[in-house]
Coordinates of C-alpha atoms in Angstrom, one line a residue:
X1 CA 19.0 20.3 0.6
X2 CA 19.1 18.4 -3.0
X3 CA 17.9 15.5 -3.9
X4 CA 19.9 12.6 -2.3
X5 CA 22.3 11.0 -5.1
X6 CA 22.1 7.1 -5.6
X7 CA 25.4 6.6 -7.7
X8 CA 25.7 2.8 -6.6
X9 CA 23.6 1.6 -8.8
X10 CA 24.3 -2.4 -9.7
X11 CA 25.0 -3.9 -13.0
X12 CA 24.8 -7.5 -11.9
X13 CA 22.3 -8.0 -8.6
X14 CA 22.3 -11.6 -7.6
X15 CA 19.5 -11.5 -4.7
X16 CA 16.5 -10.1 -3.7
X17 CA 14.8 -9.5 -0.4
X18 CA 11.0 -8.1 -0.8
X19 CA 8.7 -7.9 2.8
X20 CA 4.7 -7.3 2.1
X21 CA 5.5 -9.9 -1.1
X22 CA 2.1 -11.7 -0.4
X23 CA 0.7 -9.6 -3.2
X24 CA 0.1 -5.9 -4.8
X25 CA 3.2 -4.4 -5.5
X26 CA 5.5 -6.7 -3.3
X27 CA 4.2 -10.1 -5.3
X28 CA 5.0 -8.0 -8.7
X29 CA 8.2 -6.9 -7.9
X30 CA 9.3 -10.5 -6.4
X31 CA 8.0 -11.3 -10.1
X32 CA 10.0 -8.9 -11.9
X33 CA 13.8 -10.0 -10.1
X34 CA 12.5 -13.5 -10.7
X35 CA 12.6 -12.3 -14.5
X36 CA 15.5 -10.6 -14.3
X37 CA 17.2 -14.1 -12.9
X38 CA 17.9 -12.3 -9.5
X39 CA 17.3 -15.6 -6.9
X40 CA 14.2 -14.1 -4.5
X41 CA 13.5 -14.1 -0.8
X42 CA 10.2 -13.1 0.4
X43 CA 8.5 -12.5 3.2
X44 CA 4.9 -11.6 4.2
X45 CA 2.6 -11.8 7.0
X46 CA 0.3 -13.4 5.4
X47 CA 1.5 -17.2 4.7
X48 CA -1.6 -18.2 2.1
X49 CA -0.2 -15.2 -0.2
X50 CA 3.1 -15.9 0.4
X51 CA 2.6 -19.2 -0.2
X52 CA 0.4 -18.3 -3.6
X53 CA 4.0 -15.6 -4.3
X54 CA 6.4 -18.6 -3.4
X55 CA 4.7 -21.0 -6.1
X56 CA 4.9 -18.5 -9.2
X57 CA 8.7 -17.4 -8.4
X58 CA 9.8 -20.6 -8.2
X59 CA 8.0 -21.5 -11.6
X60 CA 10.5 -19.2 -13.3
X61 CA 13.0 -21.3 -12.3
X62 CA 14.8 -19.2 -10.0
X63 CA 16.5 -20.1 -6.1
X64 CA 13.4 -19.2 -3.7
X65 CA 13.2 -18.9 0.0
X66 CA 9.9 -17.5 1.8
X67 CA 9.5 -16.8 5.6
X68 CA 6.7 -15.9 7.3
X69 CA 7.7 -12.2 8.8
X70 CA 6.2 -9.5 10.6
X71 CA 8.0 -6.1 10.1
X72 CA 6.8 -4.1 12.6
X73 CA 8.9 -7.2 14.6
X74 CA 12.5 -6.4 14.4
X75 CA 13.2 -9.8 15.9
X76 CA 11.1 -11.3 12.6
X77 CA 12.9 -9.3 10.6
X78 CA 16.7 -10.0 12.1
X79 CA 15.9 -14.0 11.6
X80 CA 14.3 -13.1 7.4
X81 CA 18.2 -11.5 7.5
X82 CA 19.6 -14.5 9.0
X83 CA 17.5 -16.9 6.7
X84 CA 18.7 -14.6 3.6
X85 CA 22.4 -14.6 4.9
X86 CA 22.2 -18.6 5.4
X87 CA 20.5 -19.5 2.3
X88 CA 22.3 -16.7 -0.5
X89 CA 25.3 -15.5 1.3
X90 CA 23.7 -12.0 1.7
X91 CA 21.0 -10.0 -0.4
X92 CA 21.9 -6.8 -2.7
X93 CA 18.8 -5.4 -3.3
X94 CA 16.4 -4.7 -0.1
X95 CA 12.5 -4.0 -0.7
X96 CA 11.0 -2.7 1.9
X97 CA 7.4 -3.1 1.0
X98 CA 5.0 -3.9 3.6
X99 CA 2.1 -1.6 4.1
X100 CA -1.2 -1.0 5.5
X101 CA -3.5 1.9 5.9
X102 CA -6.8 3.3 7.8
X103 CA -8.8 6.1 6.6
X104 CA -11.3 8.6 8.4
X105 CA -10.9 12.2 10.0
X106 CA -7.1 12.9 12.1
X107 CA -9.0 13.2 15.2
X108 CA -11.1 9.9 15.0
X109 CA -7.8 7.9 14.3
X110 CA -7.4 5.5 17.4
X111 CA -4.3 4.7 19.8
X112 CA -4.3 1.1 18.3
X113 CA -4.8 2.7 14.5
X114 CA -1.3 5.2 15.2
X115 CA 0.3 1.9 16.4
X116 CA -0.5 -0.4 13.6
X117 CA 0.2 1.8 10.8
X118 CA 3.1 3.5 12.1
X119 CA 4.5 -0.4 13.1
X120 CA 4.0 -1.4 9.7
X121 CA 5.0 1.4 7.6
X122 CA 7.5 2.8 9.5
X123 CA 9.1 0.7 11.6
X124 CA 8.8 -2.2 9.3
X125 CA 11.1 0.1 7.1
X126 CA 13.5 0.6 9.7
X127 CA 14.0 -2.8 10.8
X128 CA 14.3 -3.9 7.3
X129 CA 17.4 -1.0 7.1
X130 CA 18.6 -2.0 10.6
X131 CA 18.9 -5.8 9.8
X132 CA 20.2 -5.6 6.2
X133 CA 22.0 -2.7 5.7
X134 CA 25.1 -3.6 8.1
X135 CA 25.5 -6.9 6.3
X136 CA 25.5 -5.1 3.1
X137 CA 28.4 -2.7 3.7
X138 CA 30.2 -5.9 5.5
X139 CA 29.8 -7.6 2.1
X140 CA 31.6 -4.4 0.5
X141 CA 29.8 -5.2 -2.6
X142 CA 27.5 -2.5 -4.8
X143 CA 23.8 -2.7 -3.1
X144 CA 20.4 -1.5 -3.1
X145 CA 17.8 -0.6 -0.9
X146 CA 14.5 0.6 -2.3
X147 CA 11.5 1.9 0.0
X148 CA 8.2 1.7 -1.0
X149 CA 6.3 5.1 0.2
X150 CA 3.5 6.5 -1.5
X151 CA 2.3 9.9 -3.4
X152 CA 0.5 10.2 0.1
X153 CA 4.2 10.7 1.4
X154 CA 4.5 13.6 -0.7
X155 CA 0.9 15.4 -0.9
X156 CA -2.0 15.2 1.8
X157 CA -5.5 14.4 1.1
X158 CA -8.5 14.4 3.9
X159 CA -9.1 11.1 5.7
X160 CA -5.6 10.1 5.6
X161 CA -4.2 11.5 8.5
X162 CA -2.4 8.0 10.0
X163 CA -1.3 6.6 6.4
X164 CA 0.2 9.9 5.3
X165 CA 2.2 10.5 8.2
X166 CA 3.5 7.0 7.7
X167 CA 3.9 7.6 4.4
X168 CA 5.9 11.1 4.3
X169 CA 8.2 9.6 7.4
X170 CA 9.3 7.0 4.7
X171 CA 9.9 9.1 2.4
X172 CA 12.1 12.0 5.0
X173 CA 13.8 8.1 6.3
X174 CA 15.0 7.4 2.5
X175 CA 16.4 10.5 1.9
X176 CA 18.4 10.8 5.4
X177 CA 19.1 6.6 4.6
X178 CA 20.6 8.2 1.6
X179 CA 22.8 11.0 2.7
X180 CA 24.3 8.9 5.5
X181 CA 25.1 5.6 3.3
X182 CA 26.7 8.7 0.8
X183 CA 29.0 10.4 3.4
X184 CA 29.9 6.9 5.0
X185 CA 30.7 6.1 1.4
X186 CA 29.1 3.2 1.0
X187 CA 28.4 1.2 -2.5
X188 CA 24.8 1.0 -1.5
X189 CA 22.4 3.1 -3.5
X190 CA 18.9 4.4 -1.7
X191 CA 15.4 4.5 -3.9
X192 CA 11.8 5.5 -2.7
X193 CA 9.1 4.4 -4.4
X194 CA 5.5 7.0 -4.2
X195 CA 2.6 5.5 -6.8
X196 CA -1.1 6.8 -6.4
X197 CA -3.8 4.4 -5.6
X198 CA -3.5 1.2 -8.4
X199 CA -5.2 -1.7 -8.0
X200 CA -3.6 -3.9 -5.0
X201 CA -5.3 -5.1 -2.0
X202 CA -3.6 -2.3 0.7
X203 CA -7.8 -1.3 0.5
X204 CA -8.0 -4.4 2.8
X205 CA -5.3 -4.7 4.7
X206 CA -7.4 -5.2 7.9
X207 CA -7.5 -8.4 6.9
X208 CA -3.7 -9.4 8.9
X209 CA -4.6 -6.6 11.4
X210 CA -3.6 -8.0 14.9
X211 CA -6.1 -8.9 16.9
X212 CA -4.3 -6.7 20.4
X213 CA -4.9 -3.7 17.7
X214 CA -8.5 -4.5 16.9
X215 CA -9.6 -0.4 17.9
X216 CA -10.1 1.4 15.1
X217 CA -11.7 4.6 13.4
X218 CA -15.5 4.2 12.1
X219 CA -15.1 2.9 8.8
X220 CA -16.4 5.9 6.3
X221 CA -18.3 4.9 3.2
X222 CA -16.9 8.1 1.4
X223 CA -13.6 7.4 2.0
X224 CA -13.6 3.7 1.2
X225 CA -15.5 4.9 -2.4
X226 CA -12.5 6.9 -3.2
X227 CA -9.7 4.8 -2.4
X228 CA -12.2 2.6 -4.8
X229 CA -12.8 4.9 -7.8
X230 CA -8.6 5.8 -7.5
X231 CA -8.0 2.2 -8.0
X232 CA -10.6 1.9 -11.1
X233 CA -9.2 4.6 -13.0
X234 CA -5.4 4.2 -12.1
X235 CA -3.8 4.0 -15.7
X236 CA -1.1 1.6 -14.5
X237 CA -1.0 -1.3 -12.1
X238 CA 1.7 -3.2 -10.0
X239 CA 3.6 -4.5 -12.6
X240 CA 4.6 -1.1 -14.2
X241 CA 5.5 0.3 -11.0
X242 CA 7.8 -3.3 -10.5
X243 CA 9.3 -2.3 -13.7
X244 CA 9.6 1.5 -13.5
X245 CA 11.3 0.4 -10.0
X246 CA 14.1 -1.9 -11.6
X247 CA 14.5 0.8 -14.2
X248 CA 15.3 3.5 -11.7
X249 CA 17.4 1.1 -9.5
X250 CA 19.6 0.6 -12.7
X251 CA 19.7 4.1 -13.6
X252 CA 20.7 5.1 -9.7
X253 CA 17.6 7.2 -9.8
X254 CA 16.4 7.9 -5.8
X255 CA 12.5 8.7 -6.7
X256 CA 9.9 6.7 -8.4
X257 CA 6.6 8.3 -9.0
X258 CA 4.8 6.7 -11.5
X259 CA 1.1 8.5 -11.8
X260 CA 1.5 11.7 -13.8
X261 CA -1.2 13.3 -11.5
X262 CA 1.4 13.3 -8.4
X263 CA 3.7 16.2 -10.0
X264 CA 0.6 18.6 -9.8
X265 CA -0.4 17.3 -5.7
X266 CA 3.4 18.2 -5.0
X267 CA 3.9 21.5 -6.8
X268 CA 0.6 22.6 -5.1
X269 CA 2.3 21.6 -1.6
X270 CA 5.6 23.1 -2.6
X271 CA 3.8 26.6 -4.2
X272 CA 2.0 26.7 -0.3
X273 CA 5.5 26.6 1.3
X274 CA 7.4 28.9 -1.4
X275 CA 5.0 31.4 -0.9
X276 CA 4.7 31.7 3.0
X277 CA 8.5 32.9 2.5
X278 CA 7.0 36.1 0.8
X279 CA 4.7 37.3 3.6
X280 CA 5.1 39.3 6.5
X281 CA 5.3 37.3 10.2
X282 CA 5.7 39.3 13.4
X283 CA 8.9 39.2 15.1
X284 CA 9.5 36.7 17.7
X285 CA 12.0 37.7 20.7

């Protein structure tokens, strides 16, 4: 299968929708449409940081609506639709940003730590694609929906068993999102977005953790030191991966991986697969 094609790319976005815009990525991307003149609807669970997000956008000058929203809720996500539809008439380009994480061995990973991430990251995703993308192809007007994955949905790594899986079903979700908005030929173009570890505050995203979801793994000093040291030395931050995300929405371009050091995690992964096709494996039946 190739690459899904995002030939819908839009010369003249009027509105924004970003969840998880409370900060990291989500508050610099909500800051980069603001710059573009795009008016900007945001949503977080967290209403201090959305607040904080609310108060710079509208300093640019541009139309602003926040909402308090919980992805993993598709009935919080439906009414952020509802608010967007009310407020701007509709929304043409849909950031589906939220995210959290846990770290620590597969097998120490808890009921309530699967539930959580998998809410959060995955269906936060879907409910955001389930809410928005029918009004979208009702409008009948070039769109855009962009994901935001990570390069842990496209390489492993030890101790991130839950975030991965999360991660890699966003990216396999895009790319079907993709091929089925193609052959329903529909204006809307499909983008995922994969960085490495840059400074944002995912590290702490315990911190809007529900309280019914309290169990979790043993936290693991090694682990929490190298989601640490990743962040330290990460080359770029949120605002070039806002801006290398606009860039590729404009150029219809589906994947966004902006730290170099990804291409070699995913050819190693890809080498492991190509080469299993070469060996012997007993016949079955």
């Amino acid at each position: 299968m190739t690459a899904p094609s995002t030939p819908h790319a839009l010369a003249a976005p009027a509105v924004a929708a970003i969840t998880g815009a409370g900060s990291g990525i989500g508050r610099a991307l909500a800051l980069a449409c603001a710059g573009e003149g795009m008016a900007v609807a945001l949503a977080d669970v967290e209403t201090e940081a959305l607040a904080a997000t609310e108060a710079l956008v509208r300093s640019t000058g541009v139309p602003t609506l926040a909402q308090r929203c919980d992805v993993s809720r598709a009935a919080d996500v439906e009414a952020f639709a509802q608010a967007c539809d009310d407020r701007f008439g509709g929304v043409d380009w849909l950031f589906n940003n939220a995210g959290v994480a846990v770290l620590g061995p597969a097998w120490t990973a808890t009921e309530a730590d699967w539930q959580w991430v998998l809410g959060v990251n995955v269906l936060g995703v879907a409910n955001g694609v389930r809410s928005f993308v029918p009004r979208m192809r009702a409008r009948g007007r070039p769109a855009h929906v962009i994901n935001t994955a990570s390069a842990a949905g496209l390489a492993t790594l030890a101790g991130s068993a839950v975030y991965s899986a999360s991660k890699h079903a966003v990216v396999a979700f895009s790319e079907c999102l993709a091929h089925d908005l193609e052959q329903a030929g529909a204006p809307i173009g499909v983008t995922v977005v994969c960085p490495s570890l840059l400074p944002t505050g995912i590290h702490a995203s315990q911190r809007n953790r529900p309280s019914t979801l309290s169990d979790t793994v043993a936290p693991a000093a090694a682990y929490d030191e190298r989601v640490r040291q990743g962040m330290a030395a990460s080359p770029i931050d949120a605002t070039d991966v806002a801006a290398a995300t606009l860039a590729a929405i404009r150029a219809g371009r589906f994947y966004v991986i902006p730290h170099s050091q990804t291409g070699g995690s995913v050819q190693r992964r890809m080498n492991a697969i190509l080469d299993d096709f070469g060996k012997e494996h007993p016949q079955v039946g």
